[in-house]
Amino acid sequence: MNRMGRGIVRQFRNLLYAHIQDLPLSFFHMEKTGVLMSRIINDVNIVKTMVSSAVTASLRDIFTVVGLIGLIFYLDWKMASLAFVALPLAFYPLVEFGRRIRRISTRGQEAMAEMSAFLHETFAGAKIVKAFGMEDFEKRRFFAKTERLYRIEMKEVRVDELTSPVMEFIGGLGIAASIFYGGFRVFSGDLTPGTFFSFVTGTMMLYAPVKKLSKVNNAVQRGLAATDRIFEILERRSEIREIERPVTLAKRPHTVRFEHVGFAYGGDGAPPVLQDINLEARAGEVIALVGMSGGGKTSLVNLIPRFFDVTAGAIRIDGVDIREASLVSLREQIAIVTQEPILFNETVRDNIAYGNPQASEADIQNAARAAYAWDFIASFPKGFDTLIGELGGRLSGGEKQRLCIARALLKDAPILILDEATSALDSESEILVQKALENLMRGRTTFIIAHRLSTIAHAHRIVVLVKGRIVEEGRHEDLLDRDGEYRKLYQMQFSDGEAPGTARAVVQGPSGRD
Ligand SMILES: Nc1ncnc2c1ncn2[C@@H]1O[C@H](COP(=O)(O)OP(=O)(O)O)[C@@H](O)[C@H]1O
Ligand SMILES: [Mg+2]
């Protein structure tokens, strides 16, 4: 039974994790990390308790109870029937207690999930907690959460502990009645004292297992409450689905076309983030996206790997609607450097080779060189074998970004998305990384988002996004001449320096960051 309980836990955990991994990005934006962790760790454990302790224990007890009941009916069926007249009385409290336990247990599991989310948040954000002197505040918030959990648990204990006395009382009524009746028959000579005492012993031996069994229902209800929460996740369906027979995209240069694309987070009714986007990027072209923060640049590029689906129009790669392509092949076409540098707690080497396990040592080193990450990696005592976790906060934002760039370089995909990939670099390293990126962009379809306009002056086309619409599109020089939105952005960045005018030579301007 223990093997079964633990086996079920393993299966449930694997199922949950596999299912959650396949859910779309929007799911992760809606759910708190800590809550998901709590479902996989805590809720599954409750199911284990139900299976391995409650069900195991009760199996033995059930056999004992069945055997003893058989015995007392065999000894004297009239007396035995009398012992069970009170049984229907037990039904109502049993159901009622079970129902209460289930309700309280659900609340307990929610409180536990909330606590887990809180821990995740405040430990991950330890720097800010300290910087703002909020340690005591967070301690008090945590104490309030444990207090709440304690209260819920005590409530559950009260119901749980009340169950057996109530059941015992009802059982006692029946047994008392049968003993009274049996004793009466012994006096009248209808029953031998031997049978009578066997009967009494049998009913007494019923006491312990019945008492345990009365609590099993509570344990089962608790387990079912946890199962509900597990299935609530397992039944979620991904809205990013593949069609019946998806097209497999081949790894070669691609044309990416946005056709009247509209997008809103949270589906059709929500306020639009992108409206009527028409854009074509041919193989080898570099398309730069610029505009104020919040304009929808990140949202636009997130549509290409189907992190989200368009709510209107379509995106086509070589004429194939990306919703008709297989997700695996679609994402194989795309290398992405996201706005936030995300690395895993593995070695520097594993991080660069992430998603590319066959990469040779030489490939990894070349990628690191090209991303100008070589020098700082070489300066670590363990070099490429350094664990990112060991570095703690020692990696600077720029170093993290360069590792992310190296990782994207190694993927060697025909479509490249760079979302403010160099924003954390100083001007000097930016020029260096810029060169690496220019090498990388050659022959690929590139979408580049950069805040520093100087870094995108060489783009084949610059697209200016304002409030989710394309307001201008063209080359750097043309857009400057046009005296529109782009020129305004440009002048804002250079306002304290000498006017760049129609500057073809690119000046490294002060960075205008969010
Ligand atoms: N996951 C999300 N859910 C809901 N709204 C979002 C989400 N991400 C971004 N937004 C909103 O979409 C708009 C565009 O954001 P974004 O694409 O990140 O702009 P940019 O990259 O140009 O700064 C903003 O108003 C932002 O608040
Ligand atoms: Mg952005």
Coordinates of C-alpha atoms and ligand atoms in Angstrom, one line a residue:
M1 CA 0.0 0.0 0.0
N2 CA 2.9 2.3 0.7
R3 CA 4.3 1.5 -2.6
M4 CA 1.0 2.3 -4.2
G5 CA 0.6 5.6 -2.3
R6 CA 4.1 6.7 -3.3
G7 CA 3.7 5.5 -6.8
I8 CA 0.5 7.5 -7.2
V9 CA 2.3 10.6 -5.8
R10 CA 5.0 10.2 -8.4
Q11 CA 2.6 9.7 -11.2
F12 CA 0.5 12.7 -10.1
R13 CA 3.6 14.9 -9.9
N14 CA 4.9 13.9 -13.3
L15 CA 1.5 14.4 -14.8
L16 CA 1.1 17.8 -13.3
Y17 CA 4.6 19.0 -14.2
A18 CA 4.3 17.6 -17.8
H19 CA 0.9 19.2 -18.2
I20 CA 2.0 22.6 -16.7
Q21 CA 5.1 22.7 -19.0
D22 CA 2.9 22.3 -22.0
L23 CA 0.5 25.1 -21.0
P24 CA 1.0 28.4 -22.8
L25 CA 2.8 31.4 -21.5
S26 CA -0.4 33.2 -20.6
F27 CA -1.1 30.5 -18.0
F28 CA 2.2 31.4 -16.2
H29 CA 1.2 35.0 -16.3
M30 CA -2.1 34.2 -14.5
E31 CA -0.9 31.8 -11.9
K32 CA 1.6 32.5 -9.2
T33 CA 4.7 30.4 -9.2
G34 CA 4.4 29.6 -5.5
V35 CA 0.8 28.4 -5.9
L36 CA 1.8 26.0 -8.7
M37 CA 4.7 24.7 -6.6
S38 CA 2.3 24.1 -3.7
R39 CA 0.0 22.1 -6.0
I40 CA 2.8 19.8 -7.0
I41 CA 4.3 19.5 -3.6
N42 CA 1.6 19.9 -1.0
D43 CA -1.7 18.9 -2.6
V44 CA -0.2 15.7 -4.1
N45 CA 1.1 14.8 -0.7
I46 CA -2.4 15.0 0.8
V47 CA -3.5 12.5 -1.9
K48 CA -0.6 10.2 -0.8
T49 CA -1.8 10.4 2.8
M50 CA -5.2 9.4 1.7
V51 CA -4.0 6.4 -0.3
S52 CA -1.2 5.1 1.8
S53 CA -2.3 5.7 5.4
A54 CA -6.1 6.0 5.4
V55 CA -6.8 3.4 2.8
T56 CA -4.1 1.0 3.9
A57 CA -5.1 1.1 7.6
S58 CA -8.8 0.8 6.7
L59 CA -8.3 -2.2 4.5
R60 CA -7.2 -4.2 7.5
D61 CA -9.9 -2.7 9.6
I62 CA -12.6 -3.5 7.1
F63 CA -11.6 -7.2 7.1
T64 CA -11.6 -7.2 10.9
V65 CA -15.0 -5.6 11.0
V66 CA -16.5 -7.9 8.4
G67 CA -15.2 -10.9 10.2
L68 CA -16.5 -9.8 13.6
I69 CA -19.9 -8.8 12.3
G70 CA -20.1 -12.3 10.6
L71 CA -19.2 -13.8 14.0
I72 CA -21.8 -12.0 16.1
F73 CA -24.5 -12.7 13.5
Y74 CA -23.5 -16.3 13.6
L75 CA -23.7 -16.4 17.4
D76 CA -27.1 -14.8 17.6
W77 CA -28.7 -12.9 14.7
K78 CA -31.4 -11.2 16.8
M79 CA -29.0 -9.7 19.2
A80 CA -26.7 -8.7 16.5
S81 CA -29.4 -6.9 14.5
L82 CA -30.3 -5.0 17.6
A83 CA -26.7 -3.8 17.8
F84 CA -27.1 -2.2 14.4
V85 CA -30.5 -0.5 14.8
A86 CA -28.6 2.7 15.6
L87 CA -26.6 2.5 12.4
P88 CA -28.9 4.7 10.2
L89 CA -28.5 7.4 12.9
A90 CA -24.7 7.4 12.2
F91 CA -25.2 8.2 8.6
Y92 CA -26.1 11.9 8.9
P93 CA -23.2 12.9 11.1
L94 CA -20.7 10.9 9.0
V95 CA -21.7 12.7 5.8
E96 CA -21.9 16.1 7.6
F97 CA -18.4 15.8 9.1
G98 CA -17.0 14.6 5.8
R99 CA -18.5 17.6 4.1
R100 CA -17.0 20.0 6.6
I101 CA -13.6 18.4 6.5
R102 CA -13.6 18.8 2.7
R103 CA -14.5 22.4 2.9
I104 CA -11.9 23.2 5.6
S105 CA -9.3 21.2 3.9
T106 CA -9.7 23.1 0.7
R107 CA -9.3 26.3 2.6
G108 CA -6.1 24.9 4.3
Q109 CA -4.7 24.0 0.9
E110 CA -5.4 27.4 -0.4
A111 CA -3.7 29.0 2.6
M112 CA -0.7 26.8 2.1
A113 CA -0.5 27.8 -1.6
E114 CA -0.7 31.4 -0.6
M115 CA 2.0 30.9 1.9
S116 CA 4.2 29.2 -0.7
A117 CA 3.6 32.1 -3.2
F118 CA 4.5 34.6 -0.5
L119 CA 7.8 32.7 0.3
H120 CA 8.7 32.6 -3.3
E121 CA 8.1 36.2 -3.8
T122 CA 9.8 37.6 -0.7
F123 CA 12.9 35.3 -1.0
A124 CA 13.3 36.1 -4.7
G125 CA 12.9 39.8 -3.9
A126 CA 15.1 39.7 -0.9
K127 CA 17.2 42.6 -2.3
I128 CA 14.2 44.9 -2.5
V129 CA 12.9 43.8 0.9
K130 CA 16.2 44.8 2.4
A131 CA 16.7 48.0 0.4
F132 CA 13.3 49.3 1.6
G133 CA 13.8 48.1 5.2
M134 CA 10.8 45.9 5.0
E135 CA 12.1 42.8 6.9
D136 CA 9.9 43.3 9.9
F137 CA 6.9 44.1 7.7
E138 CA 7.4 40.9 5.8
K139 CA 7.9 38.9 9.0
R140 CA 4.6 40.2 10.3
R141 CA 2.9 39.4 7.0
F142 CA 4.3 35.8 7.2
F143 CA 3.2 35.4 10.8
A144 CA -0.3 36.4 9.9
K145 CA -0.3 33.7 7.2
T146 CA 0.9 31.0 9.6
E147 CA -1.6 32.1 12.1
R148 CA -4.4 31.8 9.5
L149 CA -3.2 28.3 8.5
Y150 CA -3.0 27.3 12.2
R151 CA -6.6 28.4 12.8
I152 CA -7.8 26.5 9.7
E153 CA -5.9 23.4 10.8
M154 CA -7.3 23.6 14.4
K155 CA -10.8 23.9 13.0
E156 CA -10.1 20.7 10.9
V157 CA -8.7 19.0 14.0
R158 CA -11.9 19.8 16.0
V159 CA -14.2 18.3 13.3
D160 CA -11.9 15.4 12.9
E161 CA -11.7 14.7 16.7
L162 CA -15.4 15.2 17.1
T163 CA -16.1 12.4 14.6
S164 CA -15.2 9.4 16.7
P165 CA -16.9 10.4 20.0
V166 CA -20.1 11.0 18.1
M167 CA -19.8 7.7 16.2
E168 CA -18.9 5.9 19.4
F169 CA -21.9 7.3 21.2
I170 CA -24.2 6.1 18.4
G171 CA -22.5 2.7 18.3
G172 CA -22.6 2.5 22.1
L173 CA -26.4 2.9 22.0
G174 CA -26.8 -0.1 19.7
I175 CA -24.4 -2.3 21.7
A176 CA -26.1 -1.3 25.0
A177 CA -29.4 -2.3 23.6
S178 CA -28.2 -5.6 22.4
I179 CA -26.4 -6.4 25.7
F180 CA -29.5 -5.5 27.6
Y181 CA -31.6 -7.7 25.5
G182 CA -29.0 -10.6 25.6
G183 CA -28.6 -10.4 29.4
F184 CA -32.4 -10.6 29.7
R185 CA -32.4 -13.8 27.5
V186 CA -29.6 -15.3 29.6
F187 CA -31.7 -14.9 32.7
S188 CA -34.7 -16.5 31.0
G189 CA -32.4 -19.4 30.0
D190 CA -32.9 -18.7 26.3
L191 CA -29.2 -18.0 25.8
T192 CA -26.1 -19.7 27.2
P193 CA -23.7 -17.5 29.2
G194 CA -20.9 -18.7 27.0
T195 CA -22.6 -17.4 23.8
F196 CA -23.5 -14.2 25.5
F197 CA -19.9 -13.5 26.6
S198 CA -18.5 -14.5 23.1
F199 CA -21.0 -12.0 21.7
V200 CA -20.0 -9.2 24.1
T201 CA -16.3 -9.9 23.3
G202 CA -17.0 -9.7 19.6
T203 CA -18.8 -6.4 19.9
M204 CA -16.0 -5.0 22.1
M205 CA -13.4 -6.0 19.6
L206 CA -15.4 -4.2 16.9
Y207 CA -14.8 -1.0 18.9
A208 CA -11.2 -0.1 17.8
P209 CA -11.5 -0.7 14.1
V210 CA -14.9 1.0 13.8
K211 CA -13.5 4.0 15.6
K212 CA -10.6 4.2 13.1
L213 CA -12.9 3.6 10.1
S214 CA -15.1 6.5 11.2
K215 CA -12.2 8.8 10.5
V216 CA -11.3 7.3 7.2
N217 CA -14.2 9.1 5.5
N218 CA -12.6 12.4 6.7
A219 CA -9.2 11.4 5.3
V220 CA -10.8 10.5 2.0
Q221 CA -12.7 13.8 1.9
R222 CA -9.4 15.6 2.5
G223 CA -7.8 13.7 -0.3
L224 CA -10.7 14.4 -2.6
A225 CA -10.4 18.1 -2.0
A226 CA -6.7 17.9 -3.0
T227 CA -7.6 15.8 -6.0
D228 CA -10.1 18.5 -7.1
R229 CA -7.3 21.0 -7.0
I230 CA -5.0 18.8 -9.0
F231 CA -7.6 18.0 -11.7
E232 CA -8.5 21.7 -11.9
I233 CA -5.0 22.1 -13.4
L234 CA -4.9 18.9 -15.4
E235 CA -8.2 19.8 -17.1
R236 CA -6.9 23.2 -18.3
R237 CA -6.5 23.1 -22.0
S238 CA -3.9 25.1 -23.8
E239 CA -5.3 27.8 -26.1
I240 CA -2.2 27.5 -28.2
R241 CA -3.1 24.4 -30.1
E242 CA -1.8 22.6 -33.1
I243 CA -4.0 21.7 -36.0
E244 CA -4.7 18.1 -37.0
R245 CA -1.9 17.8 -39.6
P246 CA 0.6 20.6 -38.9
V247 CA 3.1 21.8 -41.5
T248 CA 6.7 21.2 -40.6
L249 CA 8.8 24.3 -41.3
A250 CA 12.2 23.6 -42.8
K251 CA 15.3 25.3 -41.3
R252 CA 16.1 27.8 -44.0
P253 CA 15.8 31.6 -44.5
H254 CA 12.2 32.8 -44.2
T255 CA 9.9 35.6 -45.0
V256 CA 7.8 36.6 -42.1
R257 CA 4.6 38.5 -42.8
F258 CA 2.1 40.2 -40.5
E259 CA -1.3 40.6 -42.2
H260 CA -3.7 42.9 -40.4
V261 CA -2.6 41.5 -37.1
G262 CA -4.5 42.5 -34.0
F263 CA -3.8 41.4 -30.5
A264 CA -5.2 41.7 -27.0
Y265 CA -4.1 40.0 -23.8
G266 CA -7.1 38.0 -22.5
G267 CA -8.8 37.5 -25.8
D268 CA -11.2 39.5 -28.0
G269 CA -13.1 41.6 -25.5
A270 CA -9.9 43.0 -23.8
P271 CA -8.4 46.4 -24.9
P272 CA -6.3 45.9 -28.0
V273 CA -2.5 46.0 -27.6
L274 CA -1.8 45.7 -31.3
Q275 CA -4.1 46.9 -34.1
D276 CA -3.9 46.3 -37.8
I277 CA -0.2 45.5 -38.1
N278 CA 1.0 44.9 -41.6
L279 CA 4.7 44.1 -41.9
E280 CA 6.9 42.0 -44.1
A281 CA 10.4 40.9 -43.2
R282 CA 12.1 39.1 -46.0
A283 CA 15.0 36.7 -45.5
G284 CA 18.1 38.6 -44.4
E285 CA 16.2 41.8 -43.6
V286 CA 16.6 43.6 -40.3
I287 CA 13.4 45.2 -39.1
A288 CA 13.8 47.5 -36.1
L289 CA 10.9 48.2 -33.9
V290 CA 11.0 51.5 -32.0
G291 CA 8.6 53.5 -29.9
M292 CA 7.8 54.5 -26.4
S293 CA 7.7 51.8 -23.7
G294 CA 4.3 50.2 -23.6
G295 CA 3.8 50.7 -27.3
G296 CA 3.5 47.0 -27.9
K297 CA 7.0 46.1 -29.3
T298 CA 7.5 43.1 -27.1
S299 CA 3.9 41.9 -27.6
L300 CA 4.4 42.1 -31.3
V301 CA 7.5 39.9 -31.4
N302 CA 6.0 37.5 -28.8
L303 CA 3.4 36.6 -31.5
I304 CA 6.0 35.1 -33.8
P305 CA 6.9 32.1 -31.7
R306 CA 3.2 31.8 -30.7
F307 CA 3.8 32.7 -27.1
F308 CA 0.4 34.2 -27.7
D309 CA -1.9 33.9 -30.6
V310 CA -3.1 36.8 -32.7
T311 CA -6.7 37.8 -32.1
A312 CA -7.1 39.2 -35.6
G313 CA -5.3 38.7 -38.9
A314 CA -2.5 36.2 -39.4
I315 CA 1.2 35.9 -39.3
R316 CA 2.7 33.9 -42.1
I317 CA 6.1 32.3 -42.5
D318 CA 6.8 31.8 -46.2
G319 CA 3.0 31.9 -46.7
V320 CA 2.2 29.4 -44.1
D321 CA 0.0 30.7 -41.3
I322 CA 2.0 29.9 -38.1
R323 CA -1.1 28.4 -36.5
E324 CA -0.8 25.7 -39.2
A325 CA 2.8 24.9 -38.5
S326 CA 3.9 22.5 -35.8
L327 CA 5.0 24.3 -32.7
V328 CA 8.3 22.4 -32.4
S329 CA 9.3 23.3 -36.0
L330 CA 8.1 26.9 -35.6
R331 CA 10.1 27.4 -32.5
E332 CA 13.1 25.8 -34.1
Q333 CA 13.2 28.6 -36.6
I334 CA 13.5 31.3 -33.9
A335 CA 16.3 32.4 -31.7
I336 CA 15.3 34.9 -29.1
V337 CA 17.0 37.2 -26.7
T338 CA 14.4 38.4 -24.3
Q339 CA 14.1 41.7 -22.5
E340 CA 14.8 40.1 -19.1
P341 CA 18.0 37.9 -19.1
I342 CA 16.9 34.5 -17.8
L343 CA 19.5 31.9 -17.0
F344 CA 19.3 28.6 -15.2
N345 CA 21.2 27.3 -12.2
E346 CA 23.6 25.2 -14.3
T347 CA 27.1 25.8 -15.5
V348 CA 27.9 28.6 -17.9
R349 CA 28.5 26.0 -20.6
D350 CA 25.1 24.4 -20.1
N351 CA 23.4 27.7 -20.2
I352 CA 25.0 28.7 -23.5
A353 CA 24.2 25.2 -24.9
Y354 CA 20.6 25.3 -23.6
G355 CA 18.4 23.7 -26.1
N356 CA 21.4 22.5 -28.1
P357 CA 22.8 19.5 -26.4
Q358 CA 24.8 18.3 -29.4
A359 CA 26.9 21.5 -29.5
S360 CA 30.6 20.9 -29.4
E361 CA 33.0 22.6 -27.0
A362 CA 34.3 24.7 -29.9
D363 CA 30.8 25.8 -30.9
I364 CA 30.1 26.9 -27.3
Q365 CA 33.4 28.8 -27.1
N366 CA 32.8 30.5 -30.4
A367 CA 29.4 31.6 -29.4
A368 CA 30.9 33.0 -26.2
R369 CA 33.6 34.8 -28.1
A370 CA 31.1 36.3 -30.6
A371 CA 28.9 37.5 -27.8
Y372 CA 31.9 39.1 -26.2
A373 CA 31.4 37.0 -23.1
W374 CA 34.7 35.1 -23.4
D375 CA 36.8 37.5 -21.3
F376 CA 34.6 37.5 -18.3
I377 CA 33.9 33.8 -18.4
A378 CA 37.7 33.2 -18.6
S379 CA 38.2 35.3 -15.5
F380 CA 36.1 32.9 -13.4
P381 CA 38.3 30.3 -11.6
K382 CA 36.2 27.5 -13.0
G383 CA 35.6 29.2 -16.4
F384 CA 32.9 27.5 -18.3
D385 CA 32.2 25.1 -15.5
T386 CA 31.2 27.9 -13.1
L387 CA 27.6 27.4 -11.8
I388 CA 25.4 30.4 -12.4
G389 CA 24.0 29.8 -9.0
E390 CA 27.4 30.0 -7.4
L391 CA 27.9 33.4 -9.0
G392 CA 24.9 34.6 -7.0
G393 CA 24.3 38.2 -7.9
R394 CA 27.8 38.6 -9.1
L395 CA 26.9 38.5 -12.8
S396 CA 26.2 42.0 -13.9
G397 CA 23.2 42.8 -16.1
G398 CA 25.4 43.2 -19.1
E399 CA 27.2 39.9 -18.4
K400 CA 23.9 38.1 -18.2
Q401 CA 22.7 39.6 -21.4
R402 CA 25.9 38.5 -23.2
L403 CA 25.3 34.9 -22.0
C404 CA 21.8 35.1 -23.4
I405 CA 23.2 36.4 -26.6
A406 CA 25.7 33.6 -26.8
R407 CA 22.9 31.1 -26.2
A408 CA 20.9 32.6 -29.1
L409 CA 24.0 32.6 -31.3
L410 CA 24.5 29.0 -30.7
K411 CA 20.9 28.1 -31.7
D412 CA 21.7 29.3 -35.2
A413 CA 18.1 29.9 -36.2
P414 CA 16.9 31.6 -39.4
I415 CA 14.7 34.0 -37.5
L416 CA 16.2 36.2 -34.8
I417 CA 14.4 38.2 -32.2
L418 CA 16.3 40.7 -30.1
D419 CA 14.2 42.4 -27.5
E420 CA 16.4 45.2 -26.0
A421 CA 19.2 42.6 -26.0
T422 CA 21.8 45.2 -25.3
S423 CA 20.0 47.5 -23.0
A424 CA 22.0 46.6 -19.9
L425 CA 25.4 47.1 -21.7
D426 CA 27.4 50.2 -21.5
S427 CA 28.0 52.1 -24.7
E428 CA 31.4 50.5 -25.2
S429 CA 30.5 46.9 -24.8
E430 CA 27.3 47.7 -26.8
I431 CA 29.4 48.7 -29.8
L432 CA 31.3 45.4 -29.5
V433 CA 28.2 43.2 -29.0
Q434 CA 26.5 45.2 -31.8
K435 CA 29.2 44.0 -34.1
A436 CA 28.6 40.4 -33.0
L437 CA 24.9 40.9 -33.6
E438 CA 25.5 42.3 -37.0
N439 CA 27.4 39.2 -38.0
L440 CA 24.7 37.1 -36.6
M441 CA 21.9 39.0 -38.4
R442 CA 23.5 38.3 -41.8
G443 CA 21.2 36.1 -43.9
R444 CA 18.6 35.9 -41.1
T445 CA 15.2 37.5 -40.7
T446 CA 15.7 39.8 -37.8
F447 CA 13.4 41.7 -35.5
I448 CA 15.3 44.0 -33.3
I449 CA 13.9 46.2 -30.6
A450 CA 16.3 48.8 -29.2
H451 CA 15.8 51.8 -27.1
R452 CA 19.0 53.4 -28.2
L453 CA 18.2 54.5 -31.7
S454 CA 21.9 54.6 -32.6
T455 CA 22.0 50.8 -32.5
I456 CA 19.4 50.3 -35.1
A457 CA 20.4 53.0 -37.6
H458 CA 21.5 50.3 -40.0
A459 CA 18.3 48.4 -40.0
H460 CA 16.7 47.8 -43.4
R461 CA 13.5 49.2 -42.1
I462 CA 12.5 51.0 -39.0
V463 CA 8.9 50.6 -37.7
V464 CA 7.6 53.1 -35.2
L465 CA 4.9 51.7 -33.0
V466 CA 2.7 54.0 -31.0
K467 CA -0.1 52.6 -28.9
G468 CA -0.1 49.4 -30.8
R469 CA -0.2 50.9 -34.3
I470 CA 2.5 51.3 -36.9
V471 CA 2.7 55.1 -37.4
E472 CA 5.8 55.3 -39.5
E473 CA 8.0 52.9 -41.5
G474 CA 11.2 53.4 -43.5
R475 CA 14.9 53.8 -43.4
H476 CA 16.6 55.9 -40.7
E477 CA 17.5 58.8 -43.0
D478 CA 14.0 58.9 -44.6
L479 CA 12.3 58.9 -41.2
L480 CA 14.6 61.7 -40.0
D481 CA 13.7 63.8 -43.0
R482 CA 10.0 63.2 -42.5
D483 CA 9.8 65.1 -39.3
G484 CA 7.4 62.7 -37.6
E485 CA 7.3 60.4 -34.6
Y486 CA 10.8 58.9 -35.3
R487 CA 12.4 62.3 -35.5
K488 CA 10.8 63.3 -32.2
L489 CA 12.2 60.1 -30.5
Y490 CA 15.5 60.7 -32.0
Q491 CA 15.7 64.3 -30.9
M492 CA 14.6 63.4 -27.4
Q493 CA 17.6 61.1 -27.1
F494 CA 20.1 63.6 -28.4
S495 CA 18.5 66.7 -27.0
D496 CA 21.5 67.5 -24.7
G497 CA 24.1 66.8 -27.3
E498 CA 24.9 68.6 -30.5
A499 CA 21.9 68.3 -32.9
P500 CA 22.5 65.2 -35.0
G501 CA 20.8 66.8 -37.9
T502 CA 20.7 64.4 -40.8
A503 CA 23.6 62.6 -39.2
R504 CA 24.5 59.5 -41.1
A505 CA 27.4 58.9 -38.8
V506 CA 25.9 57.3 -35.7
V507 CA 26.7 59.0 -32.5
Q508 CA 26.5 57.0 -29.3
G509 CA 23.8 58.9 -27.6
P510 CA 22.8 59.0 -23.9
S511 CA 20.6 56.1 -23.4
G512 CA 16.9 56.9 -23.0
R513 CA 15.7 53.9 -21.0
D514 CA 12.3 53.1 -19.5
Ligands
LIG1 N1 1.1 39.7 -20.0 C1 0.4 40.8 -20.2 N2 -0.9 40.9 -19.8 C2 -1.6 42.0 -20.0 N3 -1.1 43.1 -20.5 C3 0.2 43.1 -20.9 C4 1.0 42.0 -20.7 N4 2.3 42.3 -21.2 C5 2.2 43.6 -21.6 N5 0.9 44.1 -21.4 C6 0.5 45.4 -21.8 O1 0.6 45.5 -23.2 C7 1.1 46.8 -23.6 C8 2.3 46.7 -24.5 O2 3.4 46.2 -23.7 P1 4.7 45.7 -24.4 O3 4.5 44.9 -25.6 O4 5.6 45.1 -23.3 O5 5.4 47.1 -24.8 P2 6.8 47.5 -25.1 O6 7.6 46.3 -25.3 O7 6.7 48.3 -26.4 O8 7.3 48.3 -24.0 C9 1.3 47.6 -22.3 O9 0.2 48.4 -22.1 C10 1.3 46.5 -21.3 O10 0.9 47.0 -20.1
MG2 MG 9.3 45.6 -24.3

